[in-house]
Amino acid sequence: MSELVPYGKVGHESFLVFLHYLYTGTLKASPPEVTTCVDETCVHDACRPAIDYALELMYASATFQMKELVLLLQRRLLNFVEKAVVEDVIPVLMAAFHCQLSQLRLQCTQRVARSDLDTTSLEKEFPQEVVDEIKSLRAQSVLESTPAEMEVETLNEKSIRRIHKAMDSDDVELLKLLLSESKVTLNDAYALHYACAYSDSKVIQEVLNLGLADINLRNPRGYSVLHVAARRKDPSILVALLKKGANASDTTPDGQTALVICQRLTRRKDYHEETVQGKESNKDRLCVDVLEREMRRNFKCVTMSDSSETTADDLHMKLDYFENRVAFARLLFPAEARVAIENAEVDSASLDTTSSTLKRAGANREVDLNETPAVRTKKMQLRLQSLQKTVENGRRFFPHCSEVLDNFLEDLIPDVFFLEKGSEEEQRIKKARFMELKDDVQKAFHMDMAENKRHSGLSSSLSSSSSSSRKEGVGHRVRKK
C-alpha cells in the first residue's frame, strides 16, 4: 500500500473496511479500537484517531477512484475541520491537497488561516503553494504594518531563521556562534519549542544542556515546550524535558495538559497492545505512562551516597550491582532502558550491557598496569555515576519494573549471573530461576497497568476540571493482557 499511496498511509483495519465496501457497496461501522483515543473524557468526535482513520479510508478510496466513497468521506472530514485543534487539521489539508479535493481544501485553508499557527509551522508542514494561499487569506484580514515596524521585524526574523536552520542541520556550535553575534536569544526564537517539534532528539538534549532557554516558556500560542513535545510522541524527549524541570501540570489555553494531548493522539489499539517481553514497547503508550506517572508522582528520588567516600571493595561491589541491574533492564525492558540511559546524559555504547556482559559479570577485571590507582578509581567512579543516573531514571519513571529487578538482584547476587557455570543441574536451577524473573517482569507490567487504572481517576479529573469543553465523568481503563 505504501507504493500505491505515496502521500499517506492505509492501515490494516481501514483497508479491510474499504475492501468490504468495494465488494458489497456498504460501509461497515468504524472499528472503535482505531477510531477512539484513550482520554476517557473525550467524546471522540474529532480526536486524532478518528481523523486518521477517515484519512486512511480517503487515501484508499482516492487511489482506487471510488468516487462515491470519496464524497462520503469528504463530508465526514468537513465535520472534523471546525471541531478539531488546528494541528489535527494539518493532515486533513494535506490529504485534500494530494487527493485534489477542492471543497475540503478550501475549508481547511480558511480554518488554518484563522488560527494562530505561526509562519514557521506553516512552512514546515505545507507545500509552498498551500502556504501562499494561507498567507493570502491572512493578508486580506490583517492591516499591513508600517515600514519601520517591518524593518525591525525582518531583522529579528532573519536571526530566528538562522537559529532554526542551525538546529535543522544539527549544528549546535553554529547555534552558539549565532547567539553570541545576535541579540536574539533562544527564548526569543522559541528554540526549544522548534527543536521539540522538528529537531533530532540529540539536538534537543544539547540545547537543553546549554542552560540558556526557559524550560517552561510559553510560545505566542500559549503552548509550553512540553505541550509541543507531547505531539511529537517521543518518550525520550519527554523524559529529558521532565528531568530539566518541565511542569507536567501546565495547560494549554483550551485546558489540555501534555498528558491529555498524548492521550488524544493515541489509539486504544496501540495503548492496549500486548507487551512482549524483550520487545519494544509501544511508544504512544510509553509516552502516556510517563506523563501519567509524572502527574501523580508522590515519591522522592532515591539519593545515592557519594562513591568517592567508599572503599575500593565497596566501589567494585556497587559497580557489579549496577552493571548487572542495567544489563537485565536492557534485556527485559529495551525501550524503557534506552529512555533511562539516553536521559542519564551518558553514551549508551558505554553501557553496552548485553547478554554477553551478563556471562562475564563478576569476572576479574582487566587492569592497565600503566594506570595509577587514583586514575583507575576515578574512572570507576565516573562509570558508577552514569549507572546510578540510569537507575534513578528507571526508578522515577518505571518504578514497578525497577522494584522487580531490585528484589531479584538483592536475593541472588552474585551466583545467579553465572548461568553457565557449575554442573548441569546447577545450570538448570539457575536458568529456571531466570525464567521466574521473566514471570516477575510480566507481573510488574501488569502492576503498572493496575496502578494506571487506580489513578486514572486523578489524571482524568485534573484534565477535566481544567477544560470546560470536555464532558464530565471519569472512567477507568484496563489494558488487555
Tab-separated table of C-alpha atoms in Angstrom:
chain	number	residue	atom	x	y	z
A	1	MET	CA	0.000	0.000	0.000
A	2	SER	CA	2.897	2.373	0.647
A	3	GLU	CA	3.825	2.118	-3.052
A	4	LEU	CA	0.251	2.807	-4.146
A	5	VAL	CA	-0.333	5.633	-1.660
A	6	PRO	CA	2.890	7.674	-1.578
A	7	TYR	CA	1.413	10.670	0.274
A	8	GLY	CA	-0.438	8.918	3.074
A	9	LYS	CA	-0.916	5.552	4.703
A	10	VAL	CA	-3.663	2.941	4.824
A	11	GLY	CA	-3.847	0.801	7.947
A	12	HIS	CA	-4.981	-2.809	8.144
A	13	GLU	CA	-8.376	-2.066	9.701
A	14	SER	CA	-9.233	0.737	7.286
A	15	PHE	CA	-8.192	-1.362	4.274
A	16	LEU	CA	-10.470	-4.222	5.344
A	17	VAL	CA	-13.371	-1.770	5.654
A	18	PHE	CA	-12.520	-0.392	2.204
A	19	LEU	CA	-12.476	-3.904	0.697
A	20	HIS	CA	-15.853	-4.628	2.281
A	21	TYR	CA	-17.273	-1.511	0.632
A	22	LEU	CA	-15.634	-2.438	-2.658
A	23	TYR	CA	-17.332	-5.857	-2.761
A	24	THR	CA	-20.657	-5.088	-1.042
A	25	GLY	CA	-21.333	-1.405	-1.661
A	26	THR	CA	-21.989	-0.828	2.073
A	27	LEU	CA	-19.735	0.917	4.557
A	28	LYS	CA	-19.077	-1.018	7.764
A	29	ALA	CA	-19.140	0.688	11.159
A	30	SER	CA	-15.843	2.232	12.231
A	31	PRO	CA	-13.761	-0.089	14.479
A	32	PRO	CA	-13.690	1.631	17.903
A	33	GLU	CA	-10.197	0.382	18.760
A	34	VAL	CA	-8.687	2.502	15.966
A	35	THR	CA	-11.129	5.436	15.920
A	36	THR	CA	-11.170	6.390	19.609
A	37	CYS	CA	-8.415	7.776	21.799
A	38	VAL	CA	-7.547	6.810	25.383
A	39	ASP	CA	-8.706	10.047	27.010
A	40	GLU	CA	-11.753	8.930	28.992
A	41	THR	CA	-13.217	12.452	28.948
A	42	CYS	CA	-13.060	12.762	25.148
A	43	VAL	CA	-16.302	12.428	23.160
A	44	HIS	CA	-14.275	11.139	20.184
A	45	ASP	CA	-15.968	13.419	17.670
A	46	ALA	CA	-12.726	14.984	16.436
A	47	CYS	CA	-9.783	13.359	18.207
A	48	ARG	CA	-6.792	12.323	16.145
A	49	PRO	CA	-7.527	8.568	15.845
A	50	ALA	CA	-10.958	9.334	14.353
A	51	ILE	CA	-9.399	11.770	11.877
A	52	ASP	CA	-6.550	9.421	10.938
A	53	TYR	CA	-8.944	6.540	10.274
A	54	ALA	CA	-11.082	8.696	7.961
A	55	LEU	CA	-7.924	9.882	6.181
A	56	GLU	CA	-6.740	6.306	5.645
A	57	LEU	CA	-10.076	5.427	4.059
A	58	MET	CA	-9.861	8.589	1.952
A	59	TYR	CA	-6.407	7.739	0.611
A	60	ALA	CA	-7.535	4.209	-0.293
A	61	SER	CA	-10.743	5.479	-1.930
A	62	ALA	CA	-8.958	8.202	-3.932
A	63	THR	CA	-6.216	5.808	-5.032
A	64	PHE	CA	-8.738	3.272	-6.366
A	65	GLN	CA	-11.003	6.078	-7.679
A	66	MET	CA	-14.078	5.162	-5.655
A	67	LYS	CA	-15.852	8.490	-6.203
A	68	GLU	CA	-18.950	7.769	-4.097
A	69	LEU	CA	-16.850	6.804	-1.092
A	70	VAL	CA	-14.559	9.818	-1.620
A	71	LEU	CA	-17.550	12.173	-1.451
A	72	LEU	CA	-18.865	10.427	1.660
A	73	LEU	CA	-15.514	10.658	3.412
A	74	GLN	CA	-15.062	14.283	2.349
A	75	ARG	CA	-18.312	15.147	4.157
A	76	ARG	CA	-17.066	13.307	7.234
A	77	LEU	CA	-13.749	15.169	7.181
A	78	LEU	CA	-15.537	18.501	6.700
A	79	ASN	CA	-17.297	17.845	10.008
A	80	PHE	CA	-13.919	17.413	11.717
A	81	VAL	CA	-12.368	20.652	10.460
A	82	GLU	CA	-14.107	23.118	12.795
A	83	LYS	CA	-14.128	20.809	15.819
A	84	ALA	CA	-10.521	19.657	15.773
A	85	VAL	CA	-7.497	21.536	17.093
A	86	VAL	CA	-5.625	23.219	14.269
A	87	GLU	CA	-2.664	20.794	14.483
A	88	ASP	CA	-5.058	17.961	13.606
A	89	VAL	CA	-6.412	19.911	10.645
A	90	ILE	CA	-2.928	19.855	9.065
A	91	PRO	CA	-3.103	16.202	7.851
A	92	VAL	CA	-6.652	16.817	6.585
A	93	LEU	CA	-5.459	19.744	4.476
A	94	MET	CA	-2.566	17.666	3.146
A	95	ALA	CA	-4.988	14.900	2.118
A	96	ALA	CA	-7.211	17.459	0.386
A	97	PHE	CA	-4.137	18.788	-1.419
A	98	HIS	CA	-2.887	15.385	-2.611
A	99	CYS	CA	-6.329	13.975	-3.465
A	100	GLN	CA	-7.412	17.202	-5.195
A	101	LEU	CA	-10.487	17.784	-3.045
A	102	SER	CA	-11.228	21.462	-3.662
A	103	GLN	CA	-14.100	21.899	-1.185
A	104	LEU	CA	-12.231	20.253	1.680
A	105	ARG	CA	-9.037	22.107	0.799
A	106	LEU	CA	-10.788	25.498	0.847
A	107	GLN	CA	-12.374	24.911	4.249
A	108	CYS	CA	-9.135	23.621	5.750
A	109	THR	CA	-7.173	26.561	4.332
A	110	GLN	CA	-9.651	29.024	5.808
A	111	ARG	CA	-9.529	27.250	9.172
A	112	VAL	CA	-5.737	27.362	9.295
A	113	ALA	CA	-5.681	30.995	8.130
A	114	ARG	CA	-7.971	31.983	11.037
A	115	SER	CA	-5.804	30.105	13.521
A	116	ASP	CA	-2.733	31.344	15.388
A	117	LEU	CA	-0.449	28.812	13.718
A	118	ASP	CA	2.824	30.674	13.119
A	119	THR	CA	4.566	31.151	9.780
A	120	THR	CA	7.424	28.821	10.712
A	121	SER	CA	4.997	25.967	11.358
A	122	LEU	CA	3.201	26.661	8.083
A	123	GLU	CA	6.425	26.457	6.112
A	124	LYS	CA	7.486	23.234	7.845
A	125	GLU	CA	4.131	21.498	7.393
A	126	PHE	CA	2.798	22.553	3.983
A	127	PRO	CA	3.943	22.856	0.349
A	128	GLN	CA	4.704	26.417	-0.718
A	129	GLU	CA	1.527	26.577	-2.780
A	130	VAL	CA	-0.609	25.969	0.294
A	131	VAL	CA	1.465	28.374	2.402
A	132	ASP	CA	0.895	31.130	-0.161
A	133	GLU	CA	-2.857	30.521	-0.074
A	134	ILE	CA	-2.957	30.781	3.725
A	135	LYS	CA	-0.830	33.927	3.750
A	136	SER	CA	-3.067	35.483	1.107
A	137	LEU	CA	-6.158	34.833	3.217
A	138	ARG	CA	-4.477	36.288	6.269
A	139	ALA	CA	-3.350	39.375	4.365
A	140	GLN	CA	-6.954	40.153	3.482
A	141	SER	CA	-7.964	40.375	7.134
A	142	VAL	CA	-4.884	41.963	8.717
A	143	LEU	CA	-3.772	45.588	8.335
A	144	GLU	CA	-0.268	45.953	6.950
A	145	SER	CA	2.441	47.101	9.376
A	146	THR	CA	4.282	50.406	8.999
A	147	PRO	CA	7.659	50.305	7.162
A	148	ALA	CA	9.622	50.936	10.385
A	149	GLU	CA	7.933	48.050	12.136
A	150	MET	CA	8.514	45.807	9.144
A	151	GLU	CA	12.227	46.565	9.145
A	152	VAL	CA	12.690	45.613	12.800
A	153	GLU	CA	10.535	42.522	12.346
A	154	THR	CA	12.552	41.433	9.319
A	155	LEU	CA	15.861	41.711	11.185
A	156	ASN	CA	14.548	39.586	14.029
A	157	GLU	CA	13.068	37.066	11.657
A	158	LYS	CA	16.394	36.635	9.861
A	159	SER	CA	18.185	35.908	13.122
A	160	ILE	CA	15.488	33.488	14.214
A	161	ARG	CA	15.562	31.669	10.880
A	162	ARG	CA	19.345	31.251	11.160
A	163	ILE	CA	18.919	29.743	14.627
A	164	HIS	CA	16.284	27.328	13.341
A	165	LYS	CA	18.427	26.345	10.348
A	166	ALA	CA	21.361	25.643	12.664
A	167	MET	CA	19.163	23.221	14.604
A	168	ASP	CA	17.889	21.674	11.373
A	169	SER	CA	21.498	20.916	10.416
A	170	ASP	CA	22.275	19.540	13.919
A	171	ASP	CA	24.993	22.190	14.256
A	172	VAL	CA	24.974	23.260	17.887
A	173	GLU	CA	28.361	25.003	17.537
A	174	LEU	CA	26.899	27.237	14.825
A	175	LEU	CA	23.934	27.851	17.114
A	176	LYS	CA	26.270	29.063	19.867
A	177	LEU	CA	28.032	31.354	17.383
A	178	LEU	CA	24.740	32.851	16.189
A	179	LEU	CA	23.658	33.503	19.765
A	180	SER	CA	26.921	35.271	20.541
A	181	GLU	CA	26.634	37.507	17.458
A	182	SER	CA	22.948	38.379	17.762
A	183	LYS	CA	20.690	39.999	20.324
A	184	VAL	CA	18.110	37.302	19.669
A	185	THR	CA	18.080	34.677	22.452
A	186	LEU	CA	16.917	31.085	22.451
A	187	ASN	CA	13.750	32.244	24.178
A	188	ASP	CA	13.174	34.943	21.545
A	189	ALA	CA	13.409	32.284	18.842
A	190	TYR	CA	11.339	29.792	20.860
A	191	ALA	CA	14.194	27.469	20.047
A	192	LEU	CA	13.164	24.694	22.423
A	193	HIS	CA	9.643	24.683	21.003
A	194	TYR	CA	11.071	24.448	17.496
A	195	ALA	CA	13.569	21.734	18.441
A	196	CYS	CA	10.935	19.585	20.165
A	197	ALA	CA	8.742	19.807	17.074
A	198	TYR	CA	11.291	19.282	14.306
A	199	SER	CA	14.845	18.544	15.522
A	200	ASP	CA	16.681	15.337	16.324
A	201	SER	CA	16.458	14.261	19.973
A	202	LYS	CA	20.241	14.677	20.371
A	203	VAL	CA	19.947	18.322	19.318
A	204	ILE	CA	17.193	18.841	21.879
A	205	GLN	CA	19.421	17.407	24.601
A	206	GLU	CA	22.333	19.627	23.570
A	207	VAL	CA	20.147	22.742	23.522
A	208	LEU	CA	18.837	21.813	26.969
A	209	ASN	CA	22.394	21.385	28.222
A	210	LEU	CA	23.246	24.942	27.150
A	211	GLY	CA	21.045	26.117	30.014
A	212	LEU	CA	20.074	29.266	28.086
A	213	ALA	CA	16.386	28.541	27.496
A	214	ASP	CA	13.402	28.646	29.832
A	215	ILE	CA	12.083	25.076	30.004
A	216	ASN	CA	8.569	26.286	30.884
A	217	LEU	CA	8.412	29.190	28.438
A	218	ARG	CA	5.143	29.533	26.532
A	219	ASN	CA	5.092	30.453	22.865
A	220	PRO	CA	2.654	33.060	21.460
A	221	ARG	CA	0.021	30.349	21.178
A	222	GLY	CA	0.247	29.605	24.901
A	223	TYR	CA	1.953	26.234	24.445
A	224	SER	CA	4.807	25.159	26.714
A	225	VAL	CA	7.763	23.168	25.403
A	226	LEU	CA	6.277	20.017	26.956
A	227	HIS	CA	2.985	20.595	25.116
A	228	VAL	CA	4.834	20.713	21.804
A	229	ALA	CA	6.879	17.625	22.701
A	230	ALA	CA	3.697	15.726	23.627
A	231	ARG	CA	2.550	15.974	19.997
A	232	ARG	CA	5.915	14.551	18.922
A	233	LYS	CA	5.204	11.405	20.989
A	234	ASP	CA	8.826	10.544	21.729
A	235	PRO	CA	9.291	9.222	25.300
A	236	SER	CA	12.994	10.083	25.333
A	237	ILE	CA	12.241	13.759	24.644
A	238	LEU	CA	9.501	13.868	27.274
A	239	VAL	CA	11.754	12.366	29.933
A	240	ALA	CA	14.569	14.798	29.031
A	241	LEU	CA	12.242	17.775	29.487
A	242	LEU	CA	10.774	16.458	32.731
A	243	LYS	CA	14.255	15.914	34.105
A	244	LYS	CA	15.109	19.526	33.366
A	245	GLY	CA	12.068	20.751	35.276
A	246	ALA	CA	9.264	20.905	32.712
A	247	ASN	CA	5.919	21.245	34.500
A	248	ALA	CA	3.577	18.415	33.511
A	249	SER	CA	0.604	20.230	35.092
A	250	ASP	CA	0.758	23.256	32.761
A	251	THR	CA	-2.275	23.542	30.497
A	252	THR	CA	-2.801	24.977	27.034
A	253	PRO	CA	-5.252	27.890	26.545
A	254	ASP	CA	-8.002	25.327	25.885
A	255	GLY	CA	-7.193	23.460	29.099
A	256	GLN	CA	-5.174	20.482	27.880
A	257	THR	CA	-2.148	19.153	29.734
A	258	ALA	CA	0.663	17.350	27.942
A	259	LEU	CA	-0.898	14.111	29.195
A	260	VAL	CA	-4.273	14.898	27.612
A	261	ILE	CA	-2.558	15.852	24.344
A	262	CYS	CA	-0.796	12.461	24.273
A	263	GLN	CA	-3.963	10.612	25.217
A	264	ARG	CA	-5.962	12.243	22.434
A	265	LEU	CA	-3.308	11.292	19.899
A	266	THR	CA	-3.164	7.638	20.993
A	267	ARG	CA	-5.440	4.940	19.609
A	268	ARG	CA	-6.945	2.460	22.041
A	269	LYS	CA	-5.499	-0.366	19.977
A	270	ASP	CA	-1.955	0.957	20.443
A	271	TYR	CA	-2.431	1.684	24.131
A	272	HIS	CA	-3.807	-1.781	24.913
A	273	GLU	CA	-1.328	-3.596	22.677
A	274	GLU	CA	0.077	-6.622	24.462
A	275	THR	CA	3.618	-6.141	25.699
A	276	VAL	CA	6.013	-8.907	24.673
A	277	GLN	CA	8.965	-9.477	26.954
A	278	GLY	CA	12.221	-8.306	25.459
A	279	LYS	CA	10.469	-6.463	22.615
A	280	GLU	CA	9.967	-2.748	22.037
A	281	SER	CA	7.043	-1.267	23.938
A	282	ASN	CA	4.589	0.867	22.002
A	283	LYS	CA	5.895	4.453	22.062
A	284	ASP	CA	2.460	6.018	22.251
A	285	ARG	CA	1.621	4.078	25.386
A	286	LEU	CA	5.059	4.736	26.837
A	287	CYS	CA	4.529	8.479	26.461
A	288	VAL	CA	1.132	8.313	28.165
A	289	ASP	CA	2.548	6.215	31.004
A	290	VAL	CA	5.482	8.573	31.599
A	291	LEU	CA	3.246	11.641	31.732
A	292	GLU	CA	0.619	9.931	33.890
A	293	ARG	CA	3.264	8.899	36.360
A	294	GLU	CA	4.758	12.385	36.423
A	295	MET	CA	1.346	13.924	37.068
A	296	ARG	CA	0.830	11.878	40.185
A	297	ARG	CA	4.407	11.412	41.293
A	298	ASN	CA	4.466	11.390	45.081
A	299	PHE	CA	7.709	9.789	45.844
A	300	LYS	CA	11.179	11.130	46.354
A	301	CYS	CA	14.073	10.270	44.099
A	302	VAL	CA	16.437	7.727	45.586
A	303	THR	CA	19.588	9.524	46.666
A	304	MET	CA	22.844	7.775	46.206
A	305	SER	CA	25.762	8.125	48.593
A	306	ASP	CA	28.923	9.776	47.322
A	307	SER	CA	31.001	6.989	45.831
A	308	SER	CA	34.200	8.925	46.491
A	309	GLU	CA	33.820	8.068	50.158
A	310	THR	CA	33.648	4.331	49.605
A	311	THR	CA	36.478	1.848	49.738
A	312	ALA	CA	37.838	0.111	46.636
A	313	ASP	CA	35.976	-3.098	47.537
A	314	ASP	CA	32.728	-1.185	48.012
A	315	LEU	CA	33.248	0.502	44.648
A	316	HIS	CA	33.683	-2.858	42.900
A	317	MET	CA	30.604	-4.253	44.619
A	318	LYS	CA	28.474	-1.267	43.626
A	319	LEU	CA	29.719	-1.423	40.051
A	320	ASP	CA	28.855	-5.126	39.885
A	321	TYR	CA	25.381	-4.441	41.228
A	322	PHE	CA	24.529	-1.534	38.929
A	323	GLU	CA	26.120	-3.080	35.835
A	324	ASN	CA	24.118	-6.272	36.303
A	325	ARG	CA	20.962	-4.337	37.090
A	326	VAL	CA	21.223	-2.219	33.937
A	327	ALA	CA	22.074	-5.355	31.952
A	328	PHE	CA	18.848	-7.063	32.985
A	329	ALA	CA	16.893	-3.853	32.371
A	330	ARG	CA	18.203	-3.670	28.794
A	331	LEU	CA	17.489	-7.348	28.236
A	332	LEU	CA	13.914	-7.322	29.515
A	333	PHE	CA	12.812	-3.705	29.063
A	334	PRO	CA	14.700	-2.497	25.958
A	335	ALA	CA	12.558	0.583	25.253
A	336	GLU	CA	12.349	1.723	28.887
A	337	ALA	CA	16.051	1.074	29.474
A	338	ARG	CA	17.040	3.057	26.392
A	339	VAL	CA	14.973	6.035	27.563
A	340	ALA	CA	16.601	5.868	31.013
A	341	ILE	CA	20.120	5.620	29.539
A	342	GLU	CA	19.658	8.384	26.967
A	343	ASN	CA	18.453	10.776	29.638
A	344	ALA	CA	21.224	9.915	32.066
A	345	GLU	CA	23.433	12.090	29.822
A	346	VAL	CA	25.753	9.205	29.009
A	347	ASP	CA	26.663	7.394	25.831
A	348	SER	CA	24.551	4.244	25.547
A	349	ALA	CA	27.543	2.490	23.967
A	350	SER	CA	29.440	2.945	27.239
A	351	LEU	CA	26.676	0.997	28.983
A	352	ASP	CA	26.616	-1.824	26.471
A	353	THR	CA	25.334	-4.425	28.897
A	354	THR	CA	24.227	-7.219	26.598
A	355	SER	CA	23.714	-10.862	27.444
A	356	SER	CA	27.423	-11.455	26.912
A	357	THR	CA	28.093	-8.941	29.645
A	358	LEU	CA	25.885	-10.974	31.978
A	359	LYS	CA	28.017	-14.033	31.344
A	360	ARG	CA	31.149	-12.097	32.236
A	361	ALA	CA	29.661	-10.441	35.314
A	362	GLY	CA	31.785	-10.822	38.393
A	363	ALA	CA	34.836	-11.960	36.445
A	364	ASN	CA	38.235	-10.467	37.069
A	365	ARG	CA	38.523	-7.040	35.510
A	366	GLU	CA	41.346	-6.213	33.139
A	367	VAL	CA	43.808	-3.809	34.706
A	368	ASP	CA	46.028	-1.368	32.856
A	369	LEU	CA	49.339	-1.539	34.701
A	370	ASN	CA	50.234	1.944	33.446
A	371	GLU	CA	47.280	3.476	35.281
A	372	THR	CA	47.744	4.793	38.779
A	373	PRO	CA	45.243	3.609	41.411
A	374	ALA	CA	43.829	7.150	41.601
A	375	VAL	CA	43.123	7.299	37.854
A	376	ARG	CA	41.596	3.832	37.876
A	377	THR	CA	39.369	4.714	40.827
A	378	LYS	CA	38.267	7.939	39.129
A	379	LYS	CA	37.195	6.021	36.003
A	380	MET	CA	35.246	3.575	38.106
A	381	GLN	CA	33.550	6.424	39.958
A	382	LEU	CA	32.510	8.099	36.698
A	383	ARG	CA	31.073	4.848	35.374
A	384	LEU	CA	29.268	4.271	38.646
A	385	GLN	CA	27.729	7.750	38.462
A	386	SER	CA	26.480	7.041	34.917
A	387	LEU	CA	24.948	3.762	36.019
A	388	GLN	CA	23.348	5.383	39.063
A	389	LYS	CA	21.747	8.115	36.954
A	390	THR	CA	20.328	5.456	34.652
A	391	VAL	CA	18.889	3.519	37.590
A	392	GLU	CA	17.438	6.700	39.104
A	393	ASN	CA	15.615	7.434	35.842
A	394	GLY	CA	14.261	3.905	35.798
A	395	ARG	CA	13.021	4.166	39.376
A	396	ARG	CA	11.408	7.504	38.702
A	397	PHE	CA	9.552	6.672	35.518
A	398	PHE	CA	9.228	2.847	35.612
A	399	PRO	CA	9.055	2.018	39.351
A	400	HIS	CA	7.325	-1.371	39.324
A	401	CYS	CA	9.738	-2.882	36.825
A	402	SER	CA	12.599	-1.418	38.883
A	403	GLU	CA	11.177	-2.976	42.032
A	404	VAL	CA	11.197	-6.440	40.454
A	405	LEU	CA	14.835	-6.056	39.468
A	406	ASP	CA	15.753	-4.680	42.907
A	407	ASN	CA	14.239	-7.653	44.714
A	408	PHE	CA	15.714	-10.180	42.321
A	409	LEU	CA	19.240	-8.806	42.485
A	410	GLU	CA	19.207	-8.378	46.251
A	411	ASP	CA	18.219	-12.039	46.691
A	412	LEU	CA	20.524	-13.737	44.249
A	413	ILE	CA	23.692	-11.693	43.655
A	414	PRO	CA	26.230	-12.886	42.652
A	415	ASP	CA	25.655	-16.575	41.829
A	416	VAL	CA	22.658	-16.066	39.579
A	417	PHE	CA	24.752	-14.295	36.969
A	418	PHE	CA	26.966	-17.299	36.356
A	419	LEU	CA	24.253	-19.076	34.384
A	420	GLU	CA	26.734	-21.228	32.513
A	421	LYS	CA	28.945	-22.218	35.447
A	422	GLY	CA	28.668	-25.273	37.654
A	423	SER	CA	27.188	-28.687	36.989
A	424	GLU	CA	24.351	-29.279	34.547
A	425	GLU	CA	21.907	-29.490	37.463
A	426	GLU	CA	23.156	-26.166	38.885
A	427	GLN	CA	22.860	-24.526	35.479
A	428	ARG	CA	19.320	-25.893	35.126
A	429	ILE	CA	18.312	-24.452	38.500
A	430	LYS	CA	19.832	-21.069	37.722
A	431	LYS	CA	18.184	-20.868	34.307
A	432	ALA	CA	14.857	-21.902	35.840
A	433	ARG	CA	15.211	-19.037	38.319
A	434	PHE	CA	15.986	-16.708	35.431
A	435	MET	CA	12.705	-17.734	33.790
A	436	GLU	CA	10.965	-16.942	37.074
A	437	LEU	CA	12.433	-13.451	36.784
A	438	LYS	CA	10.758	-13.089	33.392
A	439	ASP	CA	7.451	-14.045	35.004
A	440	ASP	CA	8.057	-11.425	37.678
A	441	VAL	CA	8.749	-8.897	34.960
A	442	GLN	CA	5.413	-9.639	33.305
A	443	LYS	CA	3.702	-9.191	36.668
A	444	ALA	CA	5.457	-5.832	37.023
A	445	PHE	CA	3.998	-4.681	33.735
A	446	HIS	CA	0.526	-5.615	34.951
A	447	MET	CA	1.146	-3.854	38.282
A	448	ASP	CA	1.880	-0.679	36.325
A	449	MET	CA	-1.307	-1.250	34.361
A	450	ALA	CA	-3.345	-1.789	37.530
A	451	GLU	CA	-1.901	1.325	39.122
A	452	ASN	CA	-2.754	3.306	35.997
A	453	LYS	CA	-6.319	2.059	36.419
A	454	ARG	CA	-6.469	3.061	40.090
A	455	HIS	CA	-5.062	6.501	39.415
A	456	SER	CA	-6.769	7.233	36.108
A	457	GLY	CA	-9.473	8.998	38.097
A	458	LEU	CA	-6.883	11.501	39.337
A	459	SER	CA	-5.386	12.296	35.923
A	460	SER	CA	-8.831	12.439	34.306
A	461	SER	CA	-10.226	14.753	36.980
A	462	LEU	CA	-7.189	17.007	36.643
A	463	SER	CA	-7.691	17.282	32.898
A	464	SER	CA	-11.497	17.576	33.006
A	465	SER	CA	-11.502	20.299	35.662
A	466	SER	CA	-9.286	22.493	33.514
A	467	SER	CA	-11.272	22.130	30.299
A	468	SER	CA	-14.903	23.164	30.072
A	469	SER	CA	-15.114	21.746	26.569
A	470	ARG	CA	-14.820	18.138	27.721
A	471	LYS	CA	-17.634	16.166	29.239
A	472	GLU	CA	-17.633	15.405	32.964
A	473	GLY	CA	-17.112	11.981	34.437
A	474	VAL	CA	-14.132	9.708	34.680
A	475	GLY	CA	-13.923	6.135	33.517
A	476	HIS	CA	-11.338	3.511	34.332
A	477	ARG	CA	-9.306	1.718	31.732
A	478	VAL	CA	-7.663	-1.656	31.888
A	479	ARG	CA	-5.077	-2.843	29.417
A	480	LYS	CA	-5.688	-6.133	27.761
A	481	LYS	CA	-3.353	-8.914	28.744
